[in-house]
Amino acid sequence: MAENEKSKAEELKEKLVYKKPDIFEKLGAEGMAKCSEYAAGYMKFIDAAKTEREAVKYGIMLAKERGFVEHKLGEKVAPGGKYYYNNRGKQLFVFTVGSEPESGIIISAAHVDSPRIDLKPMPLYEDSGFAFFKTHYYGGVKKYQWTAIPLAIHGVVSLPNGETVEVTVGEDEGDPVFYITDLLPHLAKDQMARSLADGITGEGLNILLGSQPCPNGGDEKIKLNILSILHEKYGMTEADFRCAELTVVPALKARDVGFDRSFIGAYGHDDRVCAYPALTAVLDTESPRRTIMAVFADKEEIGSVGVSGMESMIFDDLIEDLAVSAGVTSRELRAESICLSADVNAAFDPNYGEVYERRNSAFANGGVVLTKYTGSRGKSGSSDASAELVGKIARIFDKAGVVWQIGELGKVDQGGGGTVAGYIANRNIETVDLGVPVLSMHAPYELIAKTDLYMTYLAFRAVNAEG
Ligand code: MN
Ligand code: MN
């Protein structure tokens, strides 16, 4: 009798209780080999794409290699056609028109801007034998993390002759790097007593550029020497800084992390670790029924506003082109479409376990994270995906063998965050958040697990094929 009851309980357990899948078991040796190969491609991308402009450029290169052609606004597109649209070099749309283009678009929307340190419009100054750049940080950075590490400068300068010159210094082996100084512990009594938020101030993030004078250069001879170097290299003057976008990022390359190489450390996983799978899943999906589209958006880290952010009308204009070509209204096309808002989530970190709620956190090596809602303090600011949409995506994943997990960003009232989901959902497109769990998010060097990256790619593939 007791034996009987025990086996019945086992049966119930099997049938009713959720069991977390084992991603390593699921992938097996063959899957893990593919995962490593995929990760290597991603590491090349992330090293080449430290700014939104560089990510867009790399994305276009990959798309062109696969036969995608440039779409011009207002032009018709044909079923089976493969296109990309480059919005000012900062936002990218890559799409394959479906065989039934009137049946909607499957959109995978990620962002390719990351937290960083931007130069102020008049950045260059000299103080006490040093030349520095003044900066204004971009996005949510913990300022103390950006001191005492090697930094690179990336960006563009628009010259008076109308030419745009590209600047990249600090990435090649032979390049110099840049630096933000911190205080020695011996003299940091007052600084150490301040909170982490105030230990390093925004106005304290000054980039050290050099210390060598221009001979007979007068009062500001170190500054003059820097200007002379910049003029020789880029043809720019001090006035041209006002017409530039120059940004400071960590001069660090993506590396395998851990004895078992299971993690990738890199700058800017948020959100290029979702952008790369979203793009490659479109490139690798042949003959979709519905139109499939990957989006590289800009400005997510500062609110998705502006001409290259997800709120830009360019998105609506492209949908209009797709609708006209499919013989339906954009209103109808949007209503039939779905969006996977592809962004990272916080991976549970046992070193800071107190801010997470274990049962509802995403874990590294737990697979792609499906995030029903984001927001903070009572889900404020979240588009909150419907049960039906989450159900539909979950069924696609389960059928395709995609290992997935749910994830909420930390404990209730601990903080929160948002993504591009709301801006797309506002357009009457059913949207759910999905992406890779990240450790040390927004730090100069973030961590992700390779299996989660690969599973996110498989997730986009599955939805593109099935959706
Ligand atoms: Mn993000
Ligand atoms: Mn972010």
Tab-separated table of C-alpha atoms and ligand atoms in Angstrom:
chain	number	residue	atom	x	y	z
A	1	MET	CA	0.000	0.000	0.000
A	2	ALA	CA	2.753	2.428	1.020
A	3	GLU	CA	4.714	1.495	-2.121
A	4	ASN	CA	1.638	2.216	-4.174
A	5	GLU	CA	1.155	5.657	-2.611
A	6	LYS	CA	4.791	6.463	-3.175
A	7	SER	CA	4.645	5.676	-6.854
A	8	LYS	CA	1.463	7.715	-7.185
A	9	ALA	CA	3.189	10.715	-5.620
A	10	GLU	CA	6.105	10.210	-7.993
A	11	GLU	CA	3.672	10.192	-10.890
A	12	LEU	CA	2.037	13.396	-9.661
A	13	LYS	CA	5.384	15.011	-9.177
A	14	GLU	CA	6.403	14.123	-12.693
A	15	LYS	CA	3.151	15.454	-14.078
A	16	LEU	CA	2.568	18.572	-11.977
A	17	VAL	CA	5.796	19.998	-10.647
A	18	TYR	CA	7.950	22.247	-12.819
A	19	LYS	CA	11.446	20.939	-13.261
A	20	LYS	CA	14.245	23.186	-14.428
A	21	PRO	CA	15.879	21.818	-17.554
A	22	ASP	CA	19.612	21.100	-17.582
A	23	ILE	CA	21.057	23.150	-20.408
A	24	PHE	CA	24.302	21.160	-20.615
A	25	GLU	CA	22.445	17.858	-20.797
A	26	LYS	CA	20.090	19.316	-23.381
A	27	LEU	CA	22.884	20.625	-25.599
A	28	GLY	CA	25.042	17.504	-25.349
A	29	ALA	CA	28.523	17.320	-26.849
A	30	GLU	CA	27.370	18.304	-30.315
A	31	GLY	CA	25.335	21.247	-29.064
A	32	MET	CA	28.207	22.466	-26.903
A	33	ALA	CA	30.552	22.385	-29.908
A	34	LYS	CA	28.094	24.513	-31.888
A	35	CYS	CA	27.716	26.783	-28.877
A	36	SER	CA	31.500	27.410	-28.750
A	37	GLU	CA	31.624	28.138	-32.441
A	38	TYR	CA	28.736	30.565	-32.158
A	39	ALA	CA	30.365	32.272	-29.169
A	40	ALA	CA	33.562	32.819	-31.175
A	41	GLY	CA	31.573	34.680	-33.850
A	42	TYR	CA	29.932	36.782	-31.182
A	43	MET	CA	33.272	37.674	-29.590
A	44	LYS	CA	34.520	39.015	-32.918
A	45	PHE	CA	31.385	41.112	-33.225
A	46	ILE	CA	31.552	42.569	-29.750
A	47	ASP	CA	35.223	43.507	-30.109
A	48	ALA	CA	34.458	45.316	-33.361
A	49	ALA	CA	31.236	46.934	-32.132
A	50	LYS	CA	31.869	49.051	-29.050
A	51	THR	CA	29.570	51.876	-30.167
A	52	GLU	CA	26.188	51.875	-31.899
A	53	ARG	CA	27.825	53.142	-35.096
A	54	GLU	CA	30.331	50.281	-35.092
A	55	ALA	CA	27.594	47.727	-34.360
A	56	VAL	CA	25.528	49.023	-37.282
A	57	LYS	CA	28.533	48.901	-39.581
A	58	TYR	CA	29.331	45.312	-38.564
A	59	GLY	CA	25.669	44.315	-38.901
A	60	ILE	CA	25.538	45.697	-42.443
A	61	MET	CA	28.732	43.852	-43.320
A	62	LEU	CA	27.235	40.530	-42.138
A	63	ALA	CA	23.936	41.231	-43.934
A	64	LYS	CA	25.652	42.134	-47.205
A	65	GLU	CA	27.728	38.945	-47.053
A	66	ARG	CA	24.449	37.047	-47.009
A	67	GLY	CA	22.989	38.877	-49.985
A	68	PHE	CA	20.899	41.494	-48.190
A	69	VAL	CA	20.507	44.753	-50.123
A	70	GLU	CA	19.866	48.306	-48.992
A	71	HIS	CA	16.226	49.355	-48.733
A	72	LYS	CA	15.356	52.920	-49.719
A	73	LEU	CA	12.535	54.564	-47.819
A	74	GLY	CA	9.308	54.612	-49.800
A	75	GLU	CA	10.316	51.784	-52.127
A	76	LYS	CA	8.379	48.542	-52.464
A	77	VAL	CA	9.762	45.257	-51.205
A	78	ALA	CA	9.073	41.809	-52.646
A	79	PRO	CA	8.224	38.505	-50.907
A	80	GLY	CA	11.436	36.592	-50.289
A	81	GLY	CA	13.456	39.818	-50.623
A	82	LYS	CA	16.286	40.428	-48.148
A	83	TYR	CA	16.911	44.017	-47.111
A	84	TYR	CA	18.580	46.254	-44.593
A	85	TYR	CA	17.802	49.846	-43.715
A	86	ASN	CA	20.551	51.999	-42.242
A	87	ASN	CA	19.190	54.885	-40.181
A	88	ARG	CA	22.015	57.446	-40.122
A	89	GLY	CA	24.611	54.845	-39.258
A	90	LYS	CA	23.192	54.463	-35.731
A	91	GLN	CA	20.155	52.251	-36.062
A	92	LEU	CA	19.757	49.218	-38.292
A	93	PHE	CA	16.814	47.170	-39.539
A	94	VAL	CA	17.519	43.866	-41.301
A	95	PHE	CA	14.536	42.012	-42.722
A	96	THR	CA	13.456	39.178	-44.969
A	97	VAL	CA	10.023	39.659	-46.484
A	98	GLY	CA	7.812	36.640	-45.826
A	99	SER	CA	6.019	34.531	-48.402
A	100	GLU	CA	2.781	35.782	-46.773
A	101	PRO	CA	3.832	39.354	-46.051
A	102	GLU	CA	0.308	40.464	-45.087
A	103	SER	CA	0.341	38.081	-42.111
A	104	GLY	CA	2.552	40.330	-39.980
A	105	ILE	CA	6.158	40.847	-38.950
A	106	ILE	CA	8.161	38.994	-36.362
A	107	ILE	CA	10.351	41.721	-34.917
A	108	SER	CA	13.432	41.033	-32.769
A	109	ALA	CA	14.425	44.412	-31.352
A	110	ALA	CA	17.685	44.862	-29.468
A	111	HIS	CA	19.741	47.949	-28.721
A	112	VAL	CA	23.374	48.552	-29.601
A	113	ASP	CA	24.192	51.541	-27.394
A	114	SER	CA	25.803	50.732	-24.031
A	115	PRO	CA	26.640	52.734	-20.924
A	116	ARG	CA	29.841	54.682	-21.491
A	117	ILE	CA	31.539	58.027	-20.972
A	118	ASP	CA	30.993	60.720	-23.598
A	119	LEU	CA	33.191	63.770	-24.080
A	120	LYS	CA	31.677	67.167	-23.374
A	121	PRO	CA	31.392	69.523	-26.384
A	122	MET	CA	34.433	71.556	-25.243
A	123	PRO	CA	36.381	68.817	-23.505
A	124	LEU	CA	40.078	69.678	-23.656
A	125	TYR	CA	41.865	71.465	-20.804
A	126	GLU	CA	45.156	71.594	-18.983
A	127	ASP	CA	45.685	71.440	-15.239
A	128	SER	CA	48.869	71.086	-13.152
A	129	GLY	CA	50.965	69.554	-15.914
A	130	PHE	CA	48.290	67.238	-17.332
A	131	ALA	CA	45.924	67.452	-20.281
A	132	PHE	CA	42.408	66.105	-19.723
A	133	PHE	CA	39.024	65.677	-21.396
A	134	LYS	CA	35.893	66.716	-19.504
A	135	THR	CA	33.153	64.119	-19.857
A	136	HIS	CA	29.450	63.516	-19.314
A	137	TYR	CA	28.608	59.875	-18.698
A	138	TYR	CA	25.970	58.128	-20.834
A	139	GLY	CA	23.460	55.745	-19.265
A	140	GLY	CA	23.487	54.084	-15.867
A	141	VAL	CA	27.110	53.756	-14.807
A	142	LYS	CA	28.605	53.108	-11.381
A	143	LYS	CA	31.221	55.834	-11.711
A	144	TYR	CA	33.859	54.301	-9.447
A	145	GLN	CA	34.120	51.304	-11.824
A	146	TRP	CA	35.495	53.497	-14.609
A	147	THR	CA	38.590	54.733	-12.801
A	148	ALA	CA	42.017	53.109	-13.021
A	149	ILE	CA	41.243	50.931	-16.055
A	150	PRO	CA	42.536	51.251	-19.649
A	151	LEU	CA	40.173	53.261	-21.826
A	152	ALA	CA	39.792	53.764	-25.578
A	153	ILE	CA	38.309	56.683	-27.487
A	154	HIS	CA	35.852	55.985	-30.310
A	155	GLY	CA	33.749	58.287	-32.415
A	156	VAL	CA	33.501	60.763	-35.221
A	157	VAL	CA	34.298	64.422	-35.847
A	158	SER	CA	32.442	66.500	-38.417
A	159	LEU	CA	35.069	68.783	-39.966
A	160	PRO	CA	34.436	72.298	-41.376
A	161	ASN	CA	34.888	70.927	-44.918
A	162	GLY	CA	31.897	68.624	-44.354
A	163	GLU	CA	33.974	65.496	-44.053
A	164	THR	CA	33.346	63.115	-41.135
A	165	VAL	CA	36.511	61.556	-39.737
A	166	GLU	CA	36.442	58.441	-37.617
A	167	VAL	CA	38.481	58.280	-34.455
A	168	THR	CA	39.494	55.014	-32.764
A	169	VAL	CA	42.431	55.057	-30.376
A	170	GLY	CA	43.235	52.430	-27.787
A	171	GLU	CA	42.139	49.219	-29.497
A	172	ASP	CA	45.225	48.159	-31.465
A	173	GLU	CA	48.124	46.564	-29.582
A	174	GLY	CA	50.434	49.473	-30.422
A	175	ASP	CA	47.906	52.186	-29.505
A	176	PRO	CA	48.104	54.259	-26.355
A	177	VAL	CA	45.147	53.997	-23.971
A	178	PHE	CA	43.533	56.594	-21.708
A	179	TYR	CA	42.851	56.677	-18.006
A	180	ILE	CA	40.777	58.153	-15.197
A	181	THR	CA	42.790	58.476	-12.010
A	182	ASP	CA	41.576	57.409	-8.566
A	183	LEU	CA	42.827	58.362	-5.142
A	184	LEU	CA	45.426	56.234	-3.349
A	185	PRO	CA	43.974	54.474	-0.265
A	186	HIS	CA	46.551	56.281	1.892
A	187	LEU	CA	44.804	59.601	1.275
A	188	ALA	CA	41.280	58.357	0.763
A	189	LYS	CA	39.927	58.721	4.319
A	190	ASP	CA	37.239	61.194	3.287
A	191	GLN	CA	36.521	59.519	-0.043
A	192	MET	CA	36.135	56.082	1.573
A	193	ALA	CA	33.603	57.504	4.011
A	194	ARG	CA	31.393	58.660	1.141
A	195	SER	CA	28.807	56.326	-0.411
A	196	LEU	CA	29.643	54.323	-3.550
A	197	ALA	CA	27.435	56.727	-5.492
A	198	ASP	CA	29.457	59.758	-4.357
A	199	GLY	CA	32.963	58.305	-4.095
A	200	ILE	CA	33.654	59.367	-7.667
A	201	THR	CA	31.590	62.265	-8.973
A	202	GLY	CA	30.364	62.922	-12.516
A	203	GLU	CA	32.631	65.949	-12.829
A	204	GLY	CA	35.494	63.816	-11.514
A	205	LEU	CA	35.461	61.523	-14.567
A	206	ASN	CA	38.200	63.418	-16.391
A	207	ILE	CA	40.202	61.513	-18.979
A	208	LEU	CA	43.984	61.773	-18.740
A	209	LEU	CA	45.438	62.466	-22.184
A	210	GLY	CA	49.064	63.418	-21.746
A	211	SER	CA	51.667	65.562	-20.068
A	212	GLN	CA	54.235	66.561	-22.673
A	213	PRO	CA	54.526	70.243	-23.647
A	214	CYS	CA	54.724	71.836	-27.066
A	215	PRO	CA	58.102	73.644	-27.006
A	216	ASN	CA	57.630	77.418	-26.520
A	217	GLY	CA	53.883	76.713	-26.288
A	218	GLY	CA	53.187	79.382	-23.684
A	219	ASP	CA	50.566	79.060	-20.952
A	220	GLU	CA	48.798	75.900	-22.033
A	221	LYS	CA	51.599	74.107	-23.809
A	222	ILE	CA	50.483	70.568	-22.938
A	223	LYS	CA	47.015	71.232	-24.285
A	224	LEU	CA	48.600	72.744	-27.398
A	225	ASN	CA	50.700	69.632	-27.910
A	226	ILE	CA	47.594	67.425	-27.740
A	227	LEU	CA	45.851	69.695	-30.261
A	228	SER	CA	48.839	69.450	-32.538
A	229	ILE	CA	48.749	65.618	-32.408
A	230	LEU	CA	45.001	65.600	-33.110
A	231	HIS	CA	45.388	68.035	-35.976
A	232	GLU	CA	48.089	65.976	-37.569
A	233	LYS	CA	46.105	62.768	-37.250
A	234	TYR	CA	42.525	63.923	-37.904
A	235	GLY	CA	42.812	67.409	-39.393
A	236	MET	CA	40.762	68.823	-36.517
A	237	THR	CA	41.079	71.938	-34.356
A	238	GLU	CA	39.780	72.692	-30.865
A	239	ALA	CA	36.638	74.269	-32.344
A	240	ASP	CA	35.796	70.980	-34.089
A	241	PHE	CA	35.240	69.195	-30.764
A	242	ARG	CA	31.911	71.048	-30.721
A	243	CYS	CA	30.830	69.081	-33.808
A	244	ALA	CA	31.917	65.639	-32.652
A	245	GLU	CA	30.625	62.499	-31.028
A	246	LEU	CA	33.543	61.141	-29.071
A	247	THR	CA	33.044	58.480	-26.505
A	248	VAL	CA	35.219	56.636	-24.025
A	249	VAL	CA	34.875	52.883	-23.627
A	250	PRO	CA	36.985	50.237	-21.870
A	251	ALA	CA	40.070	49.262	-23.878
A	252	LEU	CA	39.393	45.610	-23.109
A	253	LYS	CA	38.799	42.709	-25.468
A	254	ALA	CA	36.275	39.920	-25.045
A	255	ARG	CA	37.827	36.942	-23.257
A	256	ASP	CA	36.762	33.503	-22.122
A	257	VAL	CA	36.279	33.578	-18.358
A	258	GLY	CA	36.790	30.618	-16.007
A	259	PHE	CA	38.922	27.455	-16.141
A	260	ASP	CA	36.120	25.815	-18.093
A	261	ARG	CA	35.730	28.857	-20.389
A	262	SER	CA	31.985	28.852	-19.769
A	263	PHE	CA	31.636	32.651	-19.547
A	264	ILE	CA	32.500	35.512	-21.842
A	265	GLY	CA	33.746	38.739	-20.288
A	266	ALA	CA	33.358	41.848	-22.459
A	267	TYR	CA	32.333	45.468	-22.535
A	268	GLY	CA	28.792	46.106	-23.764
A	269	HIS	CA	27.070	42.706	-23.598
A	270	ASP	CA	24.038	44.892	-22.737
A	271	ASP	CA	22.673	44.701	-25.300
A	272	ARG	CA	24.881	43.503	-28.110
A	273	VAL	CA	24.581	39.992	-26.656
A	274	CYS	CA	20.942	40.090	-27.810
A	275	ALA	CA	21.560	42.148	-30.967
A	276	TYR	CA	23.929	39.548	-32.413
A	277	PRO	CA	21.544	36.571	-31.974
A	278	ALA	CA	18.599	38.652	-33.249
A	279	LEU	CA	20.538	39.547	-36.394
A	280	THR	CA	22.117	36.150	-37.067
A	281	ALA	CA	18.734	34.463	-36.570
A	282	VAL	CA	17.294	36.623	-39.359
A	283	LEU	CA	20.330	35.990	-41.593
A	284	ASP	CA	20.067	32.228	-41.014
A	285	THR	CA	16.296	31.861	-41.549
A	286	GLU	CA	15.454	30.991	-45.146
A	287	SER	CA	12.011	31.568	-46.688
A	288	PRO	CA	9.976	32.651	-43.646
A	289	ARG	CA	6.190	32.713	-43.915
A	290	ARG	CA	5.838	36.018	-42.080
A	291	THR	CA	8.310	38.849	-42.560
A	292	ILE	CA	11.168	38.645	-40.049
A	293	MET	CA	13.065	41.693	-38.876
A	294	ALA	CA	16.003	42.339	-36.548
A	295	VAL	CA	16.386	45.838	-35.126
A	296	PHE	CA	19.568	47.394	-33.735
A	297	ALA	CA	18.227	50.419	-31.850
A	298	ASP	CA	20.162	53.327	-30.416
A	299	LYS	CA	19.593	55.445	-27.281
A	300	GLU	CA	17.921	52.709	-25.200
A	301	GLU	CA	20.195	53.454	-22.272
A	302	ILE	CA	18.935	57.036	-22.120
A	303	GLY	CA	15.245	56.509	-22.840
A	304	SER	CA	14.905	55.353	-26.488
A	305	VAL	CA	14.238	58.925	-27.617
A	306	GLY	CA	15.623	60.719	-30.642
A	307	VAL	CA	15.926	60.106	-34.345
A	308	SER	CA	17.746	56.778	-33.940
A	309	GLY	CA	15.952	55.541	-30.799
A	310	MET	CA	13.108	53.015	-30.776
A	311	GLU	CA	10.579	55.848	-30.474
A	312	SER	CA	11.701	57.336	-33.793
A	313	MET	CA	9.062	57.462	-36.543
A	314	ILE	CA	11.486	55.660	-38.838
A	315	PHE	CA	10.157	52.391	-37.432
A	316	ASP	CA	6.597	53.338	-38.429
A	317	ASP	CA	7.796	54.501	-41.845
A	318	LEU	CA	9.426	51.143	-42.546
A	319	ILE	CA	6.300	49.306	-41.438
A	320	GLU	CA	4.385	51.525	-43.864
A	321	ASP	CA	6.688	50.383	-46.693
A	322	LEU	CA	6.151	46.742	-45.732
A	323	ALA	CA	2.372	47.225	-45.479
A	324	VAL	CA	2.030	48.996	-48.843
A	325	SER	CA	4.131	46.273	-50.471
A	326	ALA	CA	1.923	43.576	-48.889
A	327	GLY	CA	-1.274	45.316	-49.978
A	328	VAL	CA	-2.553	46.014	-46.450
A	329	THR	CA	-2.625	49.075	-44.199
A	330	SER	CA	0.160	49.561	-41.653
A	331	ARG	CA	-2.602	49.483	-39.035
A	332	GLU	CA	-3.519	45.971	-40.143
A	333	LEU	CA	0.099	44.858	-40.423
A	334	ARG	CA	0.982	46.079	-36.931
A	335	ALA	CA	-1.996	44.286	-35.413
A	336	GLU	CA	-0.764	40.995	-36.907
A	337	SER	CA	2.844	41.466	-35.828
A	338	ILE	CA	4.691	40.348	-32.725
A	339	CYS	CA	7.857	41.653	-31.154
A	340	LEU	CA	10.543	39.968	-29.127
A	341	SER	CA	12.041	42.878	-27.242
A	342	ALA	CA	15.552	41.518	-27.044
A	343	ASP	CA	17.317	42.787	-23.968
A	344	VAL	CA	19.387	41.427	-21.149
A	345	ASN	CA	18.145	40.619	-17.657
A	346	ALA	CA	20.044	40.406	-14.385
A	347	ALA	CA	21.511	36.980	-13.694
A	348	PHE	CA	21.245	35.799	-10.083
A	349	ASP	CA	24.505	36.542	-8.306
A	350	PRO	CA	25.127	34.577	-5.091
A	351	ASN	CA	27.539	37.289	-3.931
A	352	TYR	CA	24.610	39.706	-3.817
A	353	GLY	CA	21.836	37.178	-3.226
A	354	GLU	CA	19.939	39.556	-0.956
A	355	VAL	CA	18.680	41.751	-3.826
A	356	TYR	CA	17.260	38.850	-5.819
A	357	GLU	CA	14.203	36.702	-5.251
A	358	ARG	CA	15.505	33.266	-6.114
A	359	ARG	CA	12.320	31.679	-7.339
A	360	ASN	CA	11.785	34.397	-9.942
A	361	SER	CA	15.328	35.246	-10.948
A	362	ALA	CA	17.134	34.326	-14.112
A	363	PHE	CA	20.261	32.204	-13.730
A	364	ALA	CA	23.389	32.003	-15.822
A	365	ASN	CA	23.243	28.736	-17.809
A	366	GLY	CA	19.473	28.701	-17.286
A	367	GLY	CA	18.834	29.500	-20.944
A	368	VAL	CA	17.151	32.432	-22.655
A	369	VAL	CA	15.106	34.556	-20.222
A	370	LEU	CA	11.490	35.329	-20.994
A	371	THR	CA	10.563	38.435	-19.003
A	372	LYS	CA	6.822	38.961	-18.800
A	373	TYR	CA	7.143	42.395	-17.247
A	374	THR	CA	9.876	44.835	-16.336
A	375	GLY	CA	9.356	48.180	-14.561
A	376	SER	CA	9.874	49.134	-10.954
A	377	ARG	CA	7.847	49.758	-7.792
A	378	GLY	CA	4.548	48.128	-8.758
A	379	LYS	CA	5.551	47.258	-12.350
A	380	SER	CA	5.555	50.952	-13.181
A	381	GLY	CA	6.617	51.580	-16.766
A	382	SER	CA	6.162	47.978	-17.910
A	383	SER	CA	4.199	46.877	-20.974
A	384	ASP	CA	3.491	43.496	-19.283
A	385	ALA	CA	3.124	40.835	-21.980
A	386	SER	CA	-0.140	38.886	-22.131
A	387	ALA	CA	-0.402	35.310	-20.883
A	388	GLU	CA	-1.451	34.352	-24.400
A	389	LEU	CA	1.697	35.765	-25.994
A	390	VAL	CA	4.002	34.265	-23.370
A	391	GLY	CA	2.143	30.964	-23.850
A	392	LYS	CA	2.561	31.086	-27.594
A	393	ILE	CA	6.298	31.781	-27.353
A	394	ALA	CA	6.740	29.141	-24.636
A	395	ARG	CA	5.056	26.510	-26.834
A	396	ILE	CA	7.357	27.404	-29.738
A	397	PHE	CA	10.396	27.094	-27.454
A	398	ASP	CA	9.288	23.794	-25.960
A	399	LYS	CA	8.592	22.318	-29.380
A	400	ALA	CA	11.989	23.427	-30.702
A	401	GLY	CA	13.880	22.250	-27.596
A	402	VAL	CA	14.903	25.785	-26.576
A	403	VAL	CA	15.952	25.941	-22.914
A	404	TRP	CA	14.244	28.965	-21.407
A	405	GLN	CA	13.559	30.454	-17.999
A	406	ILE	CA	11.483	33.228	-16.539
A	407	GLY	CA	13.161	36.163	-14.882
A	408	GLU	CA	12.193	39.185	-12.878
A	409	LEU	CA	14.715	41.944	-12.280
A	410	GLY	CA	15.486	41.571	-8.587
A	411	LYS	CA	13.295	41.773	-5.515
A	412	VAL	CA	10.130	43.837	-5.448
A	413	ASP	CA	10.960	47.463	-4.545
A	414	GLN	CA	14.704	46.856	-4.802
A	415	GLY	CA	14.935	48.760	-8.076
A	416	GLY	CA	13.978	47.843	-11.597
A	417	GLY	CA	14.486	48.670	-15.207
A	418	GLY	CA	12.938	49.009	-18.628
A	419	THR	CA	13.564	48.073	-22.246
A	420	VAL	CA	12.264	49.073	-25.675
A	421	ALA	CA	9.240	46.773	-25.162
A	422	GLY	CA	6.819	49.523	-24.163
A	423	TYR	CA	7.550	51.706	-27.182
A	424	ILE	CA	6.801	48.860	-29.570
A	425	ALA	CA	3.790	47.566	-27.648
A	426	ASN	CA	2.333	51.109	-27.694
A	427	ARG	CA	2.080	50.712	-31.485
A	428	ASN	CA	-0.366	47.828	-31.071
A	429	ILE	CA	2.284	45.173	-31.555
A	430	GLU	CA	2.184	42.324	-29.024
A	431	THR	CA	5.565	42.398	-27.313
A	432	VAL	CA	7.459	40.317	-24.790
A	433	ASP	CA	10.959	40.761	-23.390
A	434	LEU	CA	13.488	38.053	-23.985
A	435	GLY	CA	17.259	37.877	-23.746
A	436	VAL	CA	20.456	36.795	-22.063
A	437	PRO	CA	21.069	36.921	-18.285
A	438	VAL	CA	24.076	39.117	-17.437
A	439	LEU	CA	26.337	39.343	-14.386
A	440	SER	CA	27.741	42.776	-13.436
A	441	MET	CA	25.384	44.489	-15.875
A	442	HIS	CA	26.486	48.020	-16.858
A	443	ALA	CA	29.995	47.453	-15.508
A	444	PRO	CA	32.905	48.192	-17.874
A	445	TYR	CA	33.411	44.435	-18.183
A	446	GLU	CA	30.223	42.343	-18.025
A	447	LEU	CA	29.793	38.557	-17.954
A	448	ILE	CA	27.469	36.212	-19.771
A	449	ALA	CA	27.349	32.415	-20.076
A	450	LYS	CA	27.994	31.000	-23.541
A	451	THR	CA	25.092	28.557	-23.320
A	452	ASP	CA	22.637	31.409	-22.723
A	453	LEU	CA	23.960	33.312	-25.725
A	454	TYR	CA	23.579	30.278	-27.972
A	455	MET	CA	20.146	29.439	-26.577
A	456	THR	CA	19.009	33.008	-27.295
A	457	TYR	CA	20.043	32.531	-30.903
A	458	LEU	CA	18.101	29.249	-31.061
A	459	ALA	CA	15.116	31.033	-29.490
A	460	PHE	CA	15.002	33.688	-32.233
A	461	ARG	CA	15.477	31.009	-34.855
A	462	ALA	CA	12.567	29.015	-33.476
A	463	VAL	CA	10.207	31.997	-33.425
A	464	ASN	CA	11.263	33.146	-36.905
A	465	ALA	CA	10.633	29.660	-38.271
A	466	GLU	CA	7.350	29.091	-36.454
A	467	GLY	CA	5.840	32.485	-35.748
B	1	MN	MN	19.630	46.774	-22.245
B	2	MN	MN	21.194	48.670	-19.986
